[in-house]
mmCIF file of C-alpha atoms and ligand atoms in Angstrom:
data_model
loop_
_atom_site.group_PDB
_atom_site.id
_atom_site.type_symbol
_atom_site.label_atom_id
_atom_site.label_comp_id
_atom_site.label_asym_id
_atom_site.label_seq_id
_atom_site.Cartn_x
_atom_site.Cartn_y
_atom_site.Cartn_z
ATOM 1 C CA MET A 1 -12.647 30.272 -7.684
ATOM 2 C CA LYS A 2 -11.588 26.190 -6.195
ATOM 3 C CA ASN A 3 -9.509 27.017 -3.026
ATOM 4 C CA ILE A 4 -8.550 23.465 -1.429
ATOM 5 C CA LEU A 5 -7.059 23.087 1.804
ATOM 6 C CA VAL A 6 -4.507 19.937 1.564
ATOM 7 C CA THR A 7 -3.580 18.889 5.272
ATOM 8 C CA GLY A 8 0.378 16.838 5.650
ATOM 9 C CA GLY A 9 1.815 18.429 2.384
ATOM 10 C CA ALA A 10 5.060 18.593 3.607
ATOM 11 C CA GLY A 11 4.671 15.050 3.510
ATOM 12 C CA PHE A 12 5.599 11.865 0.787
ATOM 13 C CA ILE A 13 1.514 11.243 -1.129
ATOM 14 C CA GLY A 14 0.390 15.275 -0.203
ATOM 15 C CA SER A 15 3.155 16.765 -1.451
ATOM 16 C CA ASN A 16 3.126 14.843 -4.993
ATOM 17 C CA TYR A 17 -0.469 15.548 -4.385
ATOM 18 C CA ILE A 18 0.515 18.915 -4.469
ATOM 19 C CA TYR A 19 2.649 18.908 -6.992
ATOM 20 C CA TYR A 20 -0.030 17.150 -9.089
ATOM 21 C CA MET A 21 -3.021 19.549 -8.817
ATOM 22 C CA LEU A 22 -1.369 22.576 -9.837
ATOM 23 C CA GLU A 23 0.343 20.743 -12.750
ATOM 24 C CA LYS A 24 -3.491 19.849 -13.534
ATOM 25 C CA HIS A 25 -5.283 22.320 -11.742
ATOM 26 C CA PRO A 26 -2.981 25.974 -12.836
ATOM 27 C CA ASP A 27 -6.922 28.042 -11.786
ATOM 28 C CA TYR A 28 -6.712 26.561 -8.141
ATOM 29 C CA ARG A 29 -5.115 27.487 -5.348
ATOM 30 C CA ILE A 30 -4.027 25.069 -2.586
ATOM 31 C CA VAL A 31 -3.202 26.279 0.695
ATOM 32 C CA CYS A 32 -1.051 23.930 2.996
ATOM 33 C CA ILE A 33 -0.991 22.661 6.614
ATOM 34 C CA ASP A 34 1.340 21.127 8.184
ATOM 35 C CA ASN A 35 2.956 21.115 11.265
ATOM 36 C CA LEU A 36 6.367 19.471 9.817
ATOM 37 C CA THR A 37 7.164 16.362 11.810
ATOM 38 C CA TYR A 38 10.007 14.435 11.423
ATOM 39 C CA ALA A 39 8.400 13.113 8.503
ATOM 40 C CA GLY A 40 7.417 16.383 6.814
ATOM 41 C CA ASN A 41 10.309 18.144 4.334
ATOM 42 C CA LEU A 42 9.477 21.633 3.597
ATOM 43 C CA GLU A 43 12.621 21.230 0.939
ATOM 44 C CA THR A 44 10.044 19.012 -0.378
ATOM 45 C CA LEU A 45 7.441 22.021 -1.155
ATOM 46 C CA LYS A 46 10.682 24.154 -2.106
ATOM 47 C CA LYS A 47 9.371 24.856 -6.182
ATOM 48 C CA ALA A 48 5.421 24.905 -5.047
ATOM 49 C CA MET A 49 6.191 27.938 -2.730
ATOM 50 C CA GLU A 50 7.400 29.820 -6.141
ATOM 51 C CA ASN A 51 3.322 29.274 -7.643
ATOM 52 C CA LYS A 52 1.702 32.099 -6.713
ATOM 53 C CA ASN A 53 -1.724 30.074 -6.636
ATOM 54 C CA PHE A 54 0.015 27.707 -3.361
ATOM 55 C CA ARG A 55 0.071 28.946 0.745
ATOM 56 C CA PHE A 56 1.818 26.779 2.917
ATOM 57 C CA VAL A 57 0.925 27.295 6.892
ATOM 58 C CA ARG A 58 2.847 26.247 9.262
ATOM 59 C CA GLY A 59 0.125 24.050 11.872
ATOM 60 C CA ASP A 60 -1.570 21.386 13.647
ATOM 61 C CA ILE A 61 -4.296 19.778 12.741
ATOM 62 C CA THR A 62 -5.087 19.294 15.244
ATOM 63 C CA ASP A 63 -4.901 22.463 17.184
ATOM 64 C CA ARG A 64 -8.435 23.686 16.790
ATOM 65 C CA LYS A 65 -8.146 27.188 17.415
ATOM 66 C CA ALA A 66 -5.173 27.234 14.488
ATOM 67 C CA VAL A 67 -7.262 25.186 12.118
ATOM 68 C CA ASN A 68 -10.645 27.118 11.964
ATOM 69 C CA SER A 69 -8.401 30.578 11.829
ATOM 70 C CA ILE A 70 -7.338 29.347 8.231
ATOM 71 C CA PHE A 71 -10.750 28.106 7.911
ATOM 72 C CA LYS A 72 -12.248 31.722 8.358
ATOM 73 C CA ALA A 73 -9.647 33.808 6.391
ATOM 74 C CA GLU A 74 -9.432 31.021 3.927
ATOM 75 C CA GLY A 75 -13.170 30.104 2.772
ATOM 76 C CA PHE A 76 -12.125 26.901 0.987
ATOM 77 C CA THR A 77 -14.073 24.890 -1.316
ATOM 78 C CA ALA A 78 -12.411 21.513 -0.796
ATOM 79 C CA VAL A 79 -10.112 19.682 2.689
ATOM 80 C CA VAL A 80 -8.221 16.496 1.749
ATOM 81 C CA ASN A 81 -6.916 14.808 4.618
ATOM 82 C CA PHE A 82 -3.140 13.530 4.345
ATOM 83 C CA ALA A 83 -2.376 14.999 7.447
ATOM 84 C CA ALA A 84 -0.593 11.790 9.697
ATOM 85 C CA GLU A 85 1.692 9.414 11.458
ATOM 86 C CA SER A 86 2.086 6.942 8.833
ATOM 87 C CA HIS A 87 4.488 3.961 9.939
ATOM 88 C CA VAL A 88 3.345 0.800 11.640
ATOM 89 C CA ASP A 89 6.629 0.210 13.184
ATOM 90 C CA ARG A 90 6.272 3.826 15.037
ATOM 91 C CA SER A 91 2.727 3.178 16.307
ATOM 92 C CA ILE A 92 4.320 -0.070 17.719
ATOM 93 C CA GLU A 93 6.442 1.571 19.746
ATOM 94 C CA GLU A 94 4.388 5.002 20.382
ATOM 95 C CA PRO A 95 1.062 4.191 20.058
ATOM 96 C CA GLU A 96 -0.304 7.857 21.606
ATOM 97 C CA VAL A 97 0.849 10.759 18.523
ATOM 98 C CA PHE A 98 -1.529 8.252 15.990
ATOM 99 C CA LEU A 99 -4.598 8.183 18.343
ATOM 100 C CA LYS A 100 -4.214 12.035 18.766
ATOM 101 C CA THR A 101 -3.261 13.215 15.192
ATOM 102 C CA ASN A 102 -4.799 10.551 13.345
ATOM 103 C CA ILE A 103 -8.620 10.508 15.424
ATOM 104 C CA LEU A 104 -9.008 13.651 17.019
ATOM 105 C CA GLY A 105 -6.865 16.205 14.001
ATOM 106 C CA THR A 106 -10.038 14.337 11.411
ATOM 107 C CA GLN A 107 -11.912 15.024 13.894
ATOM 108 C CA VAL A 108 -11.737 18.737 14.334
ATOM 109 C CA LEU A 109 -11.126 19.207 10.269
ATOM 110 C CA LEU A 110 -14.171 17.916 9.973
ATOM 111 C CA ASP A 111 -15.404 20.492 12.724
ATOM 112 C CA ALA A 112 -14.492 22.701 10.672
ATOM 113 C CA CYS A 113 -15.788 21.779 7.821
ATOM 114 C CA ARG A 114 -19.948 22.065 9.135
ATOM 115 C CA LYS A 115 -18.901 25.505 10.962
ATOM 116 C CA PHE A 116 -17.389 26.929 7.755
ATOM 117 C CA GLY A 117 -20.109 26.179 5.413
ATOM 118 C CA ASN A 118 -20.102 22.155 5.125
ATOM 119 C CA ILE A 119 -17.592 22.290 3.186
ATOM 120 C CA ARG A 120 -16.418 18.847 0.949
ATOM 121 C CA TYR A 121 -14.293 17.003 2.833
ATOM 122 C CA HIS A 122 -11.831 13.754 2.129
ATOM 123 C CA GLN A 123 -10.164 11.463 4.065
ATOM 124 C CA VAL A 124 -7.621 9.880 2.227
ATOM 125 C CA SER A 125 -7.462 6.108 4.292
ATOM 126 C CA THR A 126 -5.355 3.357 3.842
ATOM 127 C CA ASP A 127 -5.815 -0.284 2.992
ATOM 128 C CA GLU A 128 -4.648 -1.567 6.242
ATOM 129 C CA VAL A 129 -8.295 -0.564 7.233
ATOM 130 C CA TYR A 130 -8.894 -4.658 6.041
ATOM 131 C CA GLY A 131 -6.905 -6.045 8.171
ATOM 132 C CA ASP A 132 -4.577 -8.643 6.475
ATOM 133 C CA LEU A 133 -5.731 -11.485 3.593
ATOM 134 C CA PRO A 134 -3.807 -15.149 3.832
ATOM 135 C CA LEU A 135 -1.126 -15.845 2.140
ATOM 136 C CA ASP A 136 -2.471 -19.028 0.525
ATOM 137 C CA ARG A 137 -5.784 -17.200 -0.853
ATOM 138 C CA PRO A 138 -4.596 -15.355 -3.652
ATOM 139 C CA ASP A 139 -8.412 -15.217 -5.312
ATOM 140 C CA LEU A 140 -8.953 -12.656 -2.394
ATOM 141 C CA PHE A 141 -9.857 -9.253 -2.536
ATOM 142 C CA PHE A 142 -9.620 -6.363 0.373
ATOM 143 C CA THR A 143 -13.848 -4.802 -1.713
ATOM 144 C CA GLU A 144 -15.079 -1.500 0.151
ATOM 145 C CA ASN A 145 -17.551 -4.102 1.801
ATOM 146 C CA THR A 146 -14.232 -6.254 3.575
ATOM 147 C CA PRO A 147 -15.236 -5.552 6.939
ATOM 148 C CA ILE A 148 -12.732 -3.516 8.904
ATOM 149 C CA HIS A 149 -10.318 -5.512 10.804
ATOM 150 C CA THR A 150 -7.336 -4.377 12.533
ATOM 151 C CA SER A 151 -3.920 -5.411 12.757
ATOM 152 C CA SER A 152 -1.390 -2.017 14.107
ATOM 153 C CA PRO A 153 -2.298 0.428 16.290
ATOM 154 C CA TYR A 154 -2.127 3.113 13.138
ATOM 155 C CA SER A 155 -4.289 0.617 11.266
ATOM 156 C CA ALA A 156 -6.784 0.920 13.614
ATOM 157 C CA SER A 157 -6.316 4.991 13.974
ATOM 158 C CA LYS A 158 -6.646 5.012 10.649
ATOM 159 C CA ALA A 159 -9.872 3.149 10.877
ATOM 160 C CA SER A 160 -11.330 5.025 13.261
ATOM 161 C CA ALA A 161 -10.886 8.000 11.507
ATOM 162 C CA ASP A 162 -12.630 6.321 8.590
ATOM 163 C CA LEU A 163 -15.122 5.563 10.997
ATOM 164 C CA ILE A 164 -16.062 8.880 12.537
ATOM 165 C CA VAL A 165 -16.197 10.565 8.775
ATOM 166 C CA MET A 166 -18.913 8.305 7.479
ATOM 167 C CA ALA A 167 -20.609 9.313 10.662
ATOM 168 C CA TYR A 168 -20.396 13.336 10.019
ATOM 169 C CA TYR A 169 -21.836 12.075 7.015
ATOM 170 C CA ARG A 170 -24.950 10.380 7.941
ATOM 171 C CA THR A 171 -25.586 12.751 11.006
ATOM 172 C CA TYR A 172 -24.484 15.844 9.594
ATOM 173 C CA GLY A 173 -24.928 15.496 6.126
ATOM 174 C CA LEU A 174 -20.903 16.682 5.808
ATOM 175 C CA PRO A 175 -20.162 16.290 2.136
ATOM 176 C CA VAL A 176 -17.238 13.370 3.025
ATOM 177 C CA THR A 177 -15.711 10.242 0.369
ATOM 178 C CA VAL A 178 -12.667 8.249 1.690
ATOM 179 C CA SER A 179 -10.351 6.687 -0.336
ATOM 180 C CA ARG A 180 -7.818 3.365 0.378
ATOM 181 C CA CYS A 181 -5.482 2.657 -0.949
ATOM 182 C CA SER A 182 -2.551 0.423 -1.152
ATOM 183 C CA ASN A 183 1.260 0.328 -0.202
ATOM 184 C CA ASN A 184 2.624 3.591 -2.482
ATOM 185 C CA TYR A 185 5.673 4.244 -3.594
ATOM 186 C CA GLY A 186 7.269 7.181 -5.323
ATOM 187 C CA PRO A 187 9.805 10.325 -4.934
ATOM 188 C CA TYR A 188 9.684 11.875 -1.444
ATOM 189 C CA HIS A 189 9.402 9.102 0.244
ATOM 190 C CA PHE A 190 10.965 9.135 4.124
ATOM 191 C CA PRO A 191 13.418 7.027 4.522
ATOM 192 C CA GLU A 192 11.990 4.837 7.020
ATOM 193 C CA LYS A 193 9.401 3.025 4.643
ATOM 194 C CA LEU A 194 9.882 -0.270 2.782
ATOM 195 C CA ILE A 195 11.324 1.060 -0.869
ATOM 196 C CA PRO A 196 13.694 4.519 0.367
ATOM 197 C CA LEU A 197 15.121 2.823 3.121
ATOM 198 C CA MET A 198 16.426 -0.737 0.777
ATOM 199 C CA ILE A 199 17.094 2.023 -1.721
ATOM 200 C CA ILE A 200 19.256 3.716 -0.381
ATOM 201 C CA ASN A 201 21.062 1.151 2.087
ATOM 202 C CA ALA A 202 22.032 -0.384 -1.449
ATOM 203 C CA LEU A 203 23.400 3.330 -2.160
ATOM 204 C CA ASN A 204 25.573 3.023 0.664
ATOM 205 C CA LYS A 205 26.579 -0.444 0.570
ATOM 206 C CA LYS A 206 24.534 -0.765 4.024
ATOM 207 C CA GLU A 207 22.704 -4.153 4.559
ATOM 208 C CA LEU A 208 19.340 -4.390 3.732
ATOM 209 C CA PRO A 209 16.939 -5.511 7.039
ATOM 210 C CA VAL A 210 14.511 -8.017 5.493
ATOM 211 C CA TYR A 211 11.779 -8.700 8.553
ATOM 212 C CA GLY A 212 10.618 -12.429 9.193
ATOM 213 C CA GLU A 213 11.504 -14.516 5.869
ATOM 214 C CA GLY A 214 10.531 -11.517 3.514
ATOM 215 C CA LEU A 215 7.126 -13.146 2.287
ATOM 216 C CA ASN A 216 5.089 -10.478 3.486
ATOM 217 C CA VAL A 217 2.929 -9.550 0.072
ATOM 218 C CA ARG A 218 2.226 -5.367 -0.242
ATOM 219 C CA ASP A 219 -0.122 -3.750 -3.730
ATOM 220 C CA TRP A 220 2.305 -1.704 -4.467
ATOM 221 C CA LEU A 221 0.490 1.737 -6.349
ATOM 222 C CA TYR A 222 3.391 4.312 -7.745
ATOM 223 C CA VAL A 223 2.358 8.075 -5.746
ATOM 224 C CA LYS A 224 0.508 9.808 -8.876
ATOM 225 C CA ASP A 225 -1.415 7.441 -10.259
ATOM 226 C CA HIS A 226 -2.516 7.427 -5.978
ATOM 227 C CA CYS A 227 -2.565 11.418 -6.638
ATOM 228 C CA LYS A 228 -4.901 10.808 -9.894
ATOM 229 C CA ALA A 229 -7.085 8.786 -8.099
ATOM 230 C CA ILE A 230 -7.972 11.599 -5.368
ATOM 231 C CA ASP A 231 -9.049 14.905 -7.467
ATOM 232 C CA MET A 232 -10.900 12.135 -9.870
ATOM 233 C CA ILE A 233 -12.770 11.340 -6.361
ATOM 234 C CA VAL A 234 -12.882 14.839 -4.747
ATOM 235 C CA GLU A 235 -14.549 15.807 -8.456
ATOM 236 C CA ASN A 236 -16.841 13.398 -9.262
ATOM 237 C CA GLY A 237 -17.053 10.397 -6.921
ATOM 238 C CA ARG A 238 -20.157 9.816 -4.616
ATOM 239 C CA ILE A 239 -20.647 11.667 -1.128
ATOM 240 C CA GLY A 240 -20.640 9.511 1.169
ATOM 241 C CA GLU A 241 -18.481 6.495 -0.224
ATOM 242 C CA VAL A 242 -15.840 4.697 0.047
ATOM 243 C CA TYR A 243 -13.322 3.548 -2.764
ATOM 244 C CA ASN A 244 -10.917 1.773 -2.699
ATOM 245 C CA ILE A 245 -7.212 2.387 -5.272
ATOM 246 C CA GLY A 246 -4.542 0.052 -5.642
ATOM 247 C CA GLY A 247 -3.521 -1.374 -9.781
ATOM 248 C CA HIS A 248 -2.969 -5.594 -9.301
ATOM 249 C CA ASN A 249 0.538 -5.054 -8.419
ATOM 250 C CA GLU A 250 1.574 -7.420 -5.954
ATOM 251 C CA ARG A 251 4.998 -8.365 -5.020
ATOM 252 C CA THR A 252 6.445 -10.187 -1.877
ATOM 253 C CA ASN A 253 9.365 -7.946 0.292
ATOM 254 C CA ILE A 254 11.987 -9.960 -0.631
ATOM 255 C CA ASP A 255 11.228 -9.304 -4.566
ATOM 256 C CA VAL A 256 11.133 -6.225 -4.471
ATOM 257 C CA VAL A 257 14.306 -6.053 -1.927
ATOM 258 C CA LYS A 258 15.765 -8.476 -4.673
ATOM 259 C CA THR A 259 14.519 -5.970 -7.536
ATOM 260 C CA ILE A 260 16.321 -2.615 -6.022
ATOM 261 C CA ILE A 261 19.272 -4.952 -5.765
ATOM 262 C CA LYS A 262 19.561 -5.753 -9.206
ATOM 263 C CA ILE A 263 18.582 -2.564 -10.464
ATOM 264 C CA LEU A 264 21.713 -0.458 -8.558
ATOM 265 C CA GLY A 265 24.006 -3.695 -9.443
ATOM 266 C CA ARG A 266 24.452 -4.614 -6.255
ATOM 267 C CA ASP A 267 25.097 -7.785 -3.442
ATOM 268 C CA GLU A 268 22.092 -10.437 -2.747
ATOM 269 C CA SER A 269 24.666 -10.887 0.453
ATOM 270 C CA LEU A 270 23.261 -7.081 1.770
ATOM 271 C CA ILE A 271 20.292 -8.846 2.093
ATOM 272 C CA LYS A 272 19.303 -9.365 6.392
ATOM 273 C CA TYR A 273 16.590 -11.719 7.401
ATOM 274 C CA VAL A 274 15.532 -9.673 10.344
ATOM 275 C CA LYS A 275 13.269 -10.461 13.916
ATOM 276 C CA ASP A 276 9.748 -9.897 12.501
ATOM 277 C CA ARG A 277 7.411 -7.012 13.285
ATOM 278 C CA PRO A 278 4.715 -8.099 15.531
ATOM 279 C CA GLY A 279 1.302 -8.804 14.343
ATOM 280 C CA HIS A 280 3.047 -7.738 11.131
ATOM 281 C CA ASP A 281 0.257 -8.269 8.514
ATOM 282 C CA LEU A 282 0.624 -10.837 5.655
ATOM 283 C CA ARG A 283 -1.309 -10.048 2.222
ATOM 284 C CA TYR A 284 -2.249 -6.633 1.064
ATOM 285 C CA ALA A 285 -4.017 -6.698 -2.381
ATOM 286 C CA ILE A 286 -6.857 -3.848 -3.840
ATOM 287 C CA ASP A 287 -10.207 -4.751 -5.513
ATOM 288 C CA PRO A 288 -10.446 -1.819 -7.251
ATOM 289 C CA THR A 289 -13.170 -1.945 -9.280
ATOM 290 C CA LYS A 290 -15.171 0.485 -7.926
ATOM 291 C CA ILE A 291 -13.212 3.009 -8.838
ATOM 292 C CA LYS A 292 -12.650 2.089 -12.403
ATOM 293 C CA ASN A 293 -16.564 1.360 -12.959
ATOM 294 C CA GLU A 294 -17.361 4.471 -11.307
ATOM 295 C CA LEU A 295 -14.983 7.291 -12.413
ATOM 296 C CA GLY A 296 -12.934 5.620 -14.905
ATOM 297 C CA TRP A 297 -9.657 5.295 -12.787
ATOM 298 C CA GLU A 298 -7.012 2.988 -13.738
ATOM 299 C CA PRO A 299 -3.887 2.737 -12.593
ATOM 300 C CA GLU A 300 -1.340 4.288 -15.253
ATOM 301 C CA THR A 301 2.404 3.182 -14.156
ATOM 302 C CA THR A 302 3.287 -0.141 -13.735
ATOM 303 C CA PHE A 303 5.502 -1.573 -10.836
ATOM 304 C CA GLU A 304 8.585 -2.376 -13.367
ATOM 305 C CA GLU A 305 8.619 1.124 -14.430
ATOM 306 C CA GLY A 306 7.394 3.188 -11.435
ATOM 307 C CA ILE A 307 10.308 0.939 -9.669
ATOM 308 C CA GLN A 308 13.041 2.385 -12.071
ATOM 309 C CA LEU A 309 11.606 6.143 -11.991
ATOM 310 C CA THR A 310 11.793 5.885 -8.183
ATOM 311 C CA VAL A 311 15.401 4.898 -8.009
ATOM 312 C CA LYS A 312 16.494 7.440 -10.249
ATOM 313 C CA TRP A 313 14.825 10.001 -8.215
ATOM 314 C CA TYR A 314 16.613 9.090 -5.080
ATOM 315 C CA LEU A 315 20.237 8.785 -6.911
ATOM 316 C CA GLU A 316 19.085 12.545 -8.741
ATOM 317 C CA ASN A 317 18.252 14.177 -5.321
ATOM 318 C CA ARG A 318 20.736 12.610 -2.946
ATOM 319 C CA TYR A 319 20.496 16.418 -1.458
ATOM 320 C CA TRP A 320 16.885 15.612 -0.132
ATOM 321 C CA TRP A 321 17.714 11.828 1.244
ATOM 322 C CA GLU A 322 21.096 12.530 2.643
ATOM 323 C CA ASN A 323 19.791 15.750 5.194
ATOM 324 C CA ILE A 324 17.697 13.213 6.159
ATOM 325 C CA ILE A 325 19.446 9.954 7.217
ATOM 326 C CA ASN A 326 22.050 12.655 8.726
ATOM 327 C CA GLY A 327 20.118 13.942 11.255
ATOM 328 C CA GLU A 328 17.559 12.900 13.582
ATOM 329 C CA TYR A 329 16.261 9.467 11.765
ATOM 330 C CA MET A 330 19.802 7.532 12.539
ATOM 331 C CA LYS A 331 18.843 7.616 16.144
ATOM 332 C CA TYR A 332 15.539 6.403 14.873
ATOM 333 C CA TYR A 333 17.749 3.875 13.004
ATOM 334 C CA GLU A 334 19.443 2.779 15.357
ATOM 335 C CA LYS A 335 16.874 2.209 17.871
ATOM 336 C CA MET A 336 15.276 0.130 15.731
ATOM 337 C CA TYR A 337 17.072 -2.394 13.866
ATOM 338 C CA GLY A 338 20.502 -1.770 16.432
ATOM 339 C CA GLY A 339 20.224 -5.170 18.359
ATOM 340 C CA ARG A 340 17.526 -6.744 15.105
HETATM 341 P P1 LIG B 1 3.919 10.851 5.303
HETATM 342 O O1 LIG B 1 4.060 10.773 7.198
HETATM 343 O O2 LIG B 1 4.896 11.238 4.683
HETATM 344 O O3 LIG B 1 3.714 12.079 5.976
HETATM 345 C C1 LIG B 1 3.105 13.087 6.918
HETATM 346 C C2 LIG B 1 2.422 14.207 6.821
HETATM 347 O O4 LIG B 1 1.562 14.995 7.746
HETATM 348 C C3 LIG B 1 4.469 15.067 7.578
HETATM 349 O O5 LIG B 1 4.554 16.137 6.403
HETATM 350 C C4 LIG B 1 3.588 15.653 9.046
HETATM 351 O O6 LIG B 1 3.970 16.628 8.905
HETATM 352 C C5 LIG B 1 2.463 15.838 8.676
HETATM 353 N N1 LIG B 1 1.655 16.251 9.880
HETATM 354 C C6 LIG B 1 1.850 15.143 10.585
HETATM 355 N N2 LIG B 1 1.171 15.373 11.969
HETATM 356 C C7 LIG B 1 0.470 16.089 11.451
HETATM 357 C C8 LIG B 1 -0.121 17.270 12.626
HETATM 358 N N3 LIG B 1 -0.490 17.140 13.670
HETATM 359 N N4 LIG B 1 -0.675 18.231 12.057
HETATM 360 C C9 LIG B 1 -0.704 19.146 10.633
HETATM 361 N N5 LIG B 1 0.724 18.029 9.814
HETATM 362 C C10 LIG B 1 0.827 16.612 10.389
HETATM 363 O O7 LIG B 1 3.341 10.164 5.214
HETATM 364 P P2 LIG B 1 2.859 9.728 3.387
HETATM 365 O O8 LIG B 1 2.808 8.321 3.129
HETATM 366 O O9 LIG B 1 2.460 10.825 2.588
HETATM 367 O O10 LIG B 1 0.429 9.345 4.037
HETATM 368 C C11 LIG B 1 -0.433 10.169 4.186
HETATM 369 C C12 LIG B 1 -1.668 10.029 4.413
HETATM 370 O O11 LIG B 1 -1.725 8.302 2.913
HETATM 371 C C13 LIG B 1 -1.802 9.363 5.945
HETATM 372 O O12 LIG B 1 -3.635 9.823 5.748
HETATM 373 C C14 LIG B 1 -1.520 7.819 5.125
HETATM 374 O O13 LIG B 1 -2.539 7.303 6.173
HETATM 375 C C15 LIG B 1 -2.187 7.943 4.085
HETATM 376 N N6 LIG B 1 -1.682 6.404 3.221
HETATM 377 C C16 LIG B 1 -0.595 6.234 3.130
HETATM 378 C C17 LIG B 1 0.267 4.962 1.537
HETATM 379 C C18 LIG B 1 1.092 4.773 2.293
HETATM 380 O O14 LIG B 1 2.212 3.355 1.370
HETATM 381 N N7 LIG B 1 2.630 5.800 2.433
HETATM 382 C C19 LIG B 1 -0.891 4.627 1.859
HETATM 383 C C20 LIG B 1 -2.270 4.648 1.640
HETATM 384 C C21 LIG B 1 -2.618 5.983 2.959
HETATM 385 P P1 LIG B 2 6.407 -0.823 5.139
HETATM 386 O O1 LIG B 2 7.167 -0.130 4.434
HETATM 387 O O2 LIG B 2 6.626 0.237 7.063
HETATM 388 O O3 LIG B 2 4.456 -0.640 5.023
HETATM 389 P P2 LIG B 2 3.519 -0.547 5.857
HETATM 390 O O4 LIG B 2 4.206 -1.956 6.920
HETATM 391 O O5 LIG B 2 2.338 0.477 5.828
HETATM 392 O O6 LIG B 2 3.534 -2.155 4.961
HETATM 393 O O7 LIG B 2 6.383 -1.678 5.084
HETATM 394 C C1 LIG B 2 6.468 -2.636 3.850
HETATM 395 C C2 LIG B 2 6.368 -4.466 4.020
HETATM 396 O O8 LIG B 2 7.853 -4.423 4.314
HETATM 397 C C3 LIG B 2 6.101 -4.668 5.183
HETATM 398 O O9 LIG B 2 5.732 -6.192 4.751
HETATM 399 C C4 LIG B 2 7.570 -4.540 6.122
HETATM 400 C C5 LIG B 2 8.367 -5.208 5.375
HETATM 401 N N1 LIG B 2 9.834 -4.102 5.808
HETATM 402 C C6 LIG B 2 10.971 -4.724 5.687
HETATM 403 O O10 LIG B 2 10.696 -6.008 5.930
HETATM 404 N N2 LIG B 2 12.194 -4.188 6.096
HETATM 405 C C7 LIG B 2 12.198 -2.854 6.942
HETATM 406 O O11 LIG B 2 13.173 -1.987 7.280
HETATM 407 C C8 LIG B 2 10.478 -2.401 6.870
HETATM 408 C C9 LIG B 2 10.573 -0.542 7.022
HETATM 409 C C10 LIG B 2 9.376 -3.041 6.239
#
């Protein structure tokens, strides 16, 4: 029986992956370790907890003792590492925890994979490790051979982790893969990120803070398509390889914001252009040829469908985000946007 450790599964993509896997592979055991930072939410895993093949453990991936004891008890067949500090703006304010969790936490997991029987390891990384592309060269895309060229403490910490993962493959022969995905959106996305922040503010008739002129471009992928890609890589990906994941859904930020305004029937006067993010990456765009050719992966959800589904989810799951924005999150919001 397959027994997969999912780290960071109380966050956005990890929780979607857990639900995807429990449905797709009802015979697998899935164990989640998450230390429930501000971004982790047990409420998100409530339904998973009812499944007898699922176990949640509160624990920190940088805690070697705790990690080793769960590896010893469980006998994992694979590890998928989602656990990370994930928000660029927070990494600009307080970089240290990004280095600790994203780099050292990865190392602790890799060491445990070696110690407990050369366990299959997958690192969930990001296209942000490639830096950015110019706005006036729509012909350029990130391939797996694009040099690492990071901009923010967040992307630098993710790139460092990728290099360590590949070093464990080359040096110790650990069976690893790395995936680098573009921006995700969908259910359970923490309200600090662009799409959920705009949906929730628009619903509450609050200002919509757009950085700079809103012309930066992101390549959006519906989260379920990302989960499917990871499953395919863990099952059939070539060991020691990197796979880019993205579905050619480039949009300027202002386009995304206007689309949300339109779906919710709000007015564009809610848009407020605010001071830009320092070092703001201009454009991300993935070339997914490798994963398509090697594993047959293709996205199933267009941006038009996905954004409708996402807005609908936030409308139907108010309890989930109202709990968040009523708590600690408001202090963060005031700090980041108060004087902007
Ligand atoms: P998220 O911030 O929503 O969730 C992160 C989860 O990790 C939270 O549940 C948090 O509690 C947990 N966590 C943090 N530090 C931990 C620690 N030390 N020990 C155990 N758990 C810890 O992030 P997300 O958006 O779901 O991203 C998941 C992964 O995917 C990250 O590695 C991120 O770099 C990568 N990624 C994200 C995107 C995106 O668009 N969100 C795109 C590509 C790649
Ligand atoms: P974000 O969701 O933070 O993801 P990332 O920076 O990892 O791509 O931001 C997506 C884009 O939206 C990015 O170009 C920054 C921009 N943005 C805003 O314009 N306003 C906001 O309030 C936020 C959070 C982001």
